[in-house]
Amino acid sequence: MSGYIAYLVFFLIVALTYSIVVMGLNLQWGYTGLFNAGVVGFFAIGAYGTAILTGPDRPELIGGFALPFPVGVIGGMVLAALAALLVGLATLRLREEYLAISTFGIAISIQLVGLNFDALTGGAQGLTGIPRPLFAVFGTPGAYNLFYLVLVGTVTVIVYFALQVALHSPWGRLLKAIREDETAAASLGKNPALVRLQAFVLGSTLMGLAGGLYVGFIGYVSPLDFLPLLTFQIWAMLIVGGSGNNRGAIVGAVGVWALWTMSGFAISRLLPVHYQSQGGAIQVIIIGLLIVLTLLFRPRGLIGEAQAVSRHVR
C-alpha cells in the first residue's frame, strides 16, 4: 500500500469516528436544542472505559480485565450513558447558557480525573498496550487499517440509519416539537424533561461508542487526547455540515477534519522551525474563519435541516 493510500485510510478512520460523535451532538443540539459544551468528556469516558476493560492486567493499575473488544466498547458506552444520566438529571432543567457552562465544567473535570487518577487512568502517561481487535489476523498494518476502516464505516452506517429511523418516528417528531416550543409540547401532555434526558443520554452514548472505536484503532489513550479543543472541532463540524441533518453531520466531520489535517501539514512545511509552536493557533483561526463564513453565507450549513411543512397547508 502506497503512502498516500495508507494516509487516506488513516484519515477516513479518524474522520468517520468523529462523524459518530457529531451525529450524537446533532441529536442533542440539532434535533432537541441541548447545548452540550462537554462533548469531549463523554468521548473520553467511552475511550477510558474501553481501555480499562480490554487492556492487559497491570499490577500497579486498577482494571486490565482483558475482555473482548466488543464487550469493552459496550462497557464504555454504558459508562458514558450512566455519566450522561447523572449529568442530565443535574443540569437539563437549566437554561441554554447555564447548561453549556455546566457541561463544559464537567468535561474539564473528567479530563482532570484522567490526568490525576494515576491508579486507574495511568495519569499523564496514559494507558498503553491496549489490544487492537483481530490485529494478529492481518499480516501488515496496512491490511489491518483497511479492515478497521470497513469496521468503522459499517458502524457509522448502522448509527446513521438507526438514527434516521428514530428521528422519523413519533419520538423524533417530539424532539423537534420540544426544541421549537417546549411549553406547547407540555400542554399536549408530553414530558419535555424526560424526552430531553433521553436525547442527551443517547447522544452521549454515541460519543462513548466513538471513544471506544478510537482506542481500538490507536491502541493508546491519554488525557492529551481529550482537551477542550476537540469539543470546538466537533461543534465546527456540526455547524459547517448543518445541524438537524445527519448527512450534514457526516459531511461536516469529513470536511472540517480534512481542512484541519491539510492546514497542519501546510503549516509544518511552510513555517520556519522557530514558529512551529504557533502552528496550532493558526489552525484554530482557520477553522474559526470557516465557521464565520458558513454562518454568513450558508447559515443552515452545507446540508442543513430539511424544511417540514404540514400536509394540511395548501
Coordinates of C-alpha atoms in Angstrom, one line a residue:
M1 CA 0.0 0.0 0.0
S2 CA 1.4 3.4 -1.0
G3 CA 2.0 6.1 1.5
Y4 CA -0.9 8.3 0.1
I5 CA -3.4 5.5 0.2
A6 CA -2.3 4.5 3.7
Y7 CA -2.7 8.0 4.9
L8 CA -6.1 8.3 3.3
V9 CA -7.2 5.1 5.1
F10 CA -6.0 6.6 8.4
F11 CA -7.7 9.9 7.7
L12 CA -11.0 8.2 6.9
I13 CA -10.9 6.1 10.1
V14 CA -10.5 9.2 12.3
A15 CA -13.0 11.3 10.3
L16 CA -15.7 8.6 10.4
T17 CA -15.0 8.1 14.2
Y18 CA -15.6 11.8 14.7
S19 CA -18.7 11.7 12.5
I20 CA -20.3 9.3 15.1
V21 CA -19.6 11.9 17.8
V22 CA -21.1 14.7 15.6
M23 CA -24.2 12.6 15.0
G24 CA -24.5 12.3 18.8
L25 CA -24.2 16.0 19.2
N26 CA -26.6 16.6 16.3
L27 CA -29.2 14.5 18.2
Q28 CA -28.7 16.7 21.2
W29 CA -28.5 20.1 19.6
G30 CA -29.8 19.8 16.1
Y31 CA -33.0 17.9 17.0
T32 CA -33.5 18.7 20.7
G33 CA -31.8 22.1 21.2
L34 CA -29.5 20.9 24.0
F35 CA -26.2 22.9 24.1
N36 CA -23.7 20.3 25.2
A37 CA -20.3 22.0 25.6
G38 CA -18.8 18.9 27.2
V39 CA -18.7 16.6 24.2
V40 CA -15.1 15.6 24.8
G41 CA -15.9 14.4 28.3
F42 CA -18.3 11.6 27.1
F43 CA -15.9 10.7 24.3
A44 CA -13.2 10.3 27.0
I45 CA -15.4 8.2 29.2
G46 CA -16.0 5.8 26.3
A47 CA -12.3 5.7 25.5
Y48 CA -11.1 5.1 29.0
G49 CA -13.8 2.6 29.7
T50 CA -12.9 0.6 26.7
A51 CA -9.2 0.8 27.5
I52 CA -9.7 -0.3 31.1
L53 CA -11.9 -3.2 30.2
T54 CA -9.9 -4.6 27.3
G55 CA -6.4 -3.7 28.4
P56 CA -3.9 -6.2 29.8
D57 CA -3.5 -6.8 33.6
R58 CA -1.1 -4.4 35.2
P59 CA -0.3 -4.9 39.0
E60 CA 0.1 -1.1 39.5
L61 CA -3.2 -0.1 37.9
I62 CA -6.9 -0.8 38.6
G63 CA -8.6 -2.6 35.7
G64 CA -6.9 -4.5 33.0
F65 CA -9.6 -7.1 32.6
A66 CA -8.5 -8.2 29.1
L67 CA -12.1 -8.5 27.9
P68 CA -13.0 -8.9 24.2
F69 CA -13.1 -5.7 22.3
P70 CA -16.9 -5.7 21.6
V71 CA -17.5 -6.1 25.3
G72 CA -15.1 -3.3 26.1
V73 CA -16.8 -0.9 23.7
I74 CA -20.3 -1.8 25.0
G75 CA -18.9 -1.2 28.6
G76 CA -17.6 2.2 27.5
M77 CA -21.0 3.1 26.0
V78 CA -22.7 2.1 29.2
L79 CA -20.3 4.2 31.3
A80 CA -20.9 7.2 29.0
A81 CA -24.7 6.7 29.3
L82 CA -24.6 6.5 33.1
A83 CA -22.4 9.6 33.3
A84 CA -24.9 11.4 30.9
L85 CA -27.8 10.3 33.0
L86 CA -26.3 11.8 36.2
V87 CA -25.2 15.0 34.4
G88 CA -28.6 15.2 32.7
L89 CA -30.6 14.8 35.9
A90 CA -28.5 17.6 37.4
T91 CA -28.3 20.1 34.5
L92 CA -31.1 19.6 31.9
R93 CA -33.5 21.9 33.8
L94 CA -31.1 24.8 33.3
R95 CA -31.4 27.4 30.5
E96 CA -29.2 27.0 27.5
E97 CA -26.2 29.2 28.6
Y98 CA -26.1 27.6 32.1
L99 CA -26.3 24.1 30.5
A100 CA -23.4 25.0 28.3
I101 CA -21.3 26.2 31.2
S102 CA -22.2 23.2 33.3
T103 CA -21.4 20.6 30.7
F104 CA -18.1 22.4 29.8
G105 CA -17.1 22.3 33.5
I106 CA -18.0 18.6 33.7
A107 CA -15.8 17.8 30.7
I108 CA -12.9 19.7 32.2
S109 CA -13.4 17.7 35.4
I110 CA -13.3 14.4 33.5
Q111 CA -10.1 15.4 31.8
L112 CA -8.5 16.3 35.1
V113 CA -9.6 12.9 36.6
G114 CA -7.9 11.2 33.6
L115 CA -4.8 13.3 34.3
N116 CA -4.5 12.8 38.0
F117 CA -6.1 9.4 38.9
D118 CA -2.9 7.5 38.1
A119 CA -4.1 4.2 39.6
L120 CA -7.0 4.0 37.1
T121 CA -6.1 6.0 34.0
G122 CA -2.3 5.9 34.1
G123 CA -2.2 9.7 34.7
A124 CA -0.2 11.8 32.3
Q125 CA 1.4 8.7 30.8
G126 CA -1.9 7.3 29.8
L127 CA -2.7 3.6 29.1
T128 CA -0.5 1.8 26.6
G129 CA -0.6 -1.6 25.0
I130 CA -4.3 -1.7 24.5
P131 CA -5.0 -4.7 22.2
R132 CA -6.3 -3.8 18.7
P133 CA -9.1 -6.2 17.7
L134 CA -8.1 -9.0 15.3
F135 CA -4.7 -7.4 14.7
A136 CA -2.9 -10.7 14.7
V137 CA -5.1 -12.0 11.9
F138 CA -3.7 -9.5 9.4
G139 CA -0.2 -9.7 8.1
T140 CA 0.6 -6.0 7.8
P141 CA -0.5 -2.7 9.5
G142 CA -1.8 -1.5 6.1
A143 CA -4.1 -4.6 5.7
Y144 CA -5.3 -4.1 9.3
N145 CA -6.1 -0.5 8.8
L146 CA -8.2 -1.4 5.7
F147 CA -10.1 -3.8 7.9
Y148 CA -10.6 -1.2 10.6
L149 CA -11.9 1.3 8.1
V150 CA -14.5 -1.2 7.0
L151 CA -15.4 -1.8 10.6
V152 CA -15.7 1.9 11.5
G153 CA -17.6 2.6 8.2
T154 CA -20.1 -0.2 8.9
V155 CA -20.7 1.1 12.5
T156 CA -21.2 4.7 11.0
V157 CA -23.7 3.4 8.5
I158 CA -25.6 1.5 11.2
V159 CA -25.7 4.5 13.5
Y160 CA -26.9 6.7 10.7
F161 CA -29.8 4.5 9.7
A162 CA -30.7 3.7 13.2
L163 CA -30.9 7.5 14.0
Q164 CA -32.9 8.1 10.8
V165 CA -35.5 5.5 11.8
A166 CA -35.7 7.0 15.3
L167 CA -35.9 10.6 14.1
H168 CA -38.7 9.9 11.6
S169 CA -40.7 8.2 14.3
P170 CA -43.2 9.9 16.7
W171 CA -40.3 10.2 19.2
G172 CA -38.2 12.1 16.7
R173 CA -41.0 14.5 15.9
L174 CA -41.5 15.0 19.6
L175 CA -37.8 16.1 19.9
K176 CA -38.4 18.8 17.3
A177 CA -41.6 19.9 18.9
I178 CA -39.8 20.3 22.3
R179 CA -36.9 22.2 20.5
E180 CA -39.3 24.6 18.9
D181 CA -41.8 25.2 21.7
E182 CA -41.4 23.3 25.0
T183 CA -44.4 24.9 26.6
A184 CA -46.7 23.9 23.7
A185 CA -45.4 20.3 23.9
A186 CA -46.0 20.2 27.6
S187 CA -49.6 21.5 27.1
L188 CA -50.3 18.4 25.0
G189 CA -49.4 16.1 27.8
K190 CA -45.8 15.4 26.9
N191 CA -42.9 15.3 29.4
P192 CA -40.2 17.6 27.9
A193 CA -37.8 16.9 30.8
L194 CA -37.9 13.2 30.2
V195 CA -37.5 13.4 26.4
R196 CA -34.6 15.9 26.7
L197 CA -32.9 13.5 29.1
Q198 CA -33.4 10.6 26.7
A199 CA -31.9 12.6 23.8
F200 CA -29.0 13.7 26.0
V201 CA -28.2 10.1 27.2
L202 CA -28.5 8.6 23.7
G203 CA -26.3 11.3 22.1
S204 CA -23.7 10.9 24.8
T205 CA -23.8 7.1 24.4
L206 CA -22.8 7.5 20.7
M207 CA -19.9 9.7 21.8
G208 CA -18.8 6.9 24.1
L209 CA -19.1 4.4 21.2
A210 CA -16.8 6.7 19.2
G211 CA -14.3 6.8 22.0
G212 CA -14.2 3.0 22.2
L213 CA -13.6 2.8 18.4
Y214 CA -10.9 5.4 18.7
V215 CA -9.0 3.5 21.4
G216 CA -9.4 0.2 19.5
F217 CA -7.6 1.8 16.5
I218 CA -4.9 3.8 18.3
G219 CA -4.2 1.2 21.0
Y220 CA -3.3 4.0 23.4
V221 CA -5.3 6.6 25.5
S222 CA -4.0 9.8 27.1
P223 CA -5.6 12.9 28.8
L224 CA -4.0 14.9 26.0
D225 CA -6.4 13.3 23.6
F226 CA -9.4 15.0 25.3
L227 CA -8.6 18.6 25.5
P228 CA -11.4 21.2 25.1
L229 CA -10.1 21.9 21.6
L230 CA -11.8 18.6 20.5
T231 CA -15.2 19.9 21.6
F232 CA -14.5 23.0 19.4
Q233 CA -13.7 20.8 16.4
I234 CA -16.8 18.7 16.9
W235 CA -19.0 21.8 17.1
A236 CA -17.3 23.3 14.0
M237 CA -18.1 20.0 12.1
L238 CA -21.8 20.2 13.0
I239 CA -22.1 23.9 12.2
V240 CA -20.3 23.6 8.8
G241 CA -22.1 20.4 7.9
G242 CA -25.5 21.5 9.0
S243 CA -27.3 20.8 12.3
G244 CA -30.6 18.9 12.2
N245 CA -29.4 16.7 9.4
N246 CA -27.2 13.6 9.9
R247 CA -25.9 13.7 6.4
G248 CA -24.6 17.1 7.1
A249 CA -23.0 15.8 10.3
I250 CA -21.0 13.3 8.4
V251 CA -20.1 15.7 5.6
G252 CA -19.0 18.3 8.2
A253 CA -16.9 15.8 10.1
V254 CA -15.0 14.7 7.0
G255 CA -14.7 18.2 5.6
V256 CA -13.5 20.0 8.7
W257 CA -11.1 17.2 9.6
A258 CA -9.7 17.4 6.1
L259 CA -9.2 21.1 6.5
W260 CA -7.6 20.6 9.9
T261 CA -5.1 18.0 8.7
M262 CA -4.2 19.7 5.5
S263 CA -3.7 23.1 7.2
G264 CA -1.5 21.3 9.8
F265 CA 0.5 19.7 7.0
A266 CA 0.9 23.0 5.2
I267 CA 2.0 24.8 8.4
S268 CA 4.6 22.2 9.2
R269 CA 6.1 22.5 5.8
L270 CA 5.9 26.3 5.2
L271 CA 6.5 27.8 8.7
P272 CA 10.1 28.2 9.9
V273 CA 11.0 25.9 12.7
H274 CA 11.0 28.5 15.4
Y275 CA 7.4 29.4 14.6
Q276 CA 6.1 25.8 14.6
S277 CA 4.8 26.0 18.1
Q278 CA 2.3 28.7 17.0
G279 CA 1.0 26.5 14.2
G280 CA -1.8 25.1 16.3
A281 CA -3.2 28.6 16.9
I282 CA -3.2 29.2 13.1
Q283 CA -5.3 26.0 12.6
V284 CA -7.8 27.2 15.2
I285 CA -8.0 30.6 13.4
I286 CA -8.7 28.9 10.1
I287 CA -11.5 26.8 11.5
G288 CA -12.9 29.8 13.2
L289 CA -12.9 31.7 9.9
L290 CA -14.7 28.7 8.3
I291 CA -17.4 28.9 10.9
V292 CA -17.9 32.6 10.3
L293 CA -18.1 32.2 6.6
T294 CA -20.5 29.4 7.0
L295 CA -22.8 31.5 9.2
L296 CA -22.6 34.4 6.8
F297 CA -23.2 32.6 3.5
R298 CA -24.7 29.2 4.5
P299 CA -26.3 29.7 7.9
R300 CA -28.0 26.3 7.7
G301 CA -24.7 24.6 6.9
L302 CA -23.7 22.7 3.8
I303 CA -26.6 20.2 4.2
G304 CA -29.0 21.9 6.6
E305 CA -32.2 20.6 8.1
A306 CA -34.9 19.9 5.6
Q307 CA -37.9 22.2 5.9
A308 CA -41.0 20.3 7.0
V309 CA -44.4 21.7 6.0
S310 CA -47.7 20.2 7.2
R311 CA -49.6 18.3 4.6
H312 CA -52.6 20.4 5.6
V313 CA -51.1 23.6 4.4
R314 CA -52.3 24.5 0.9

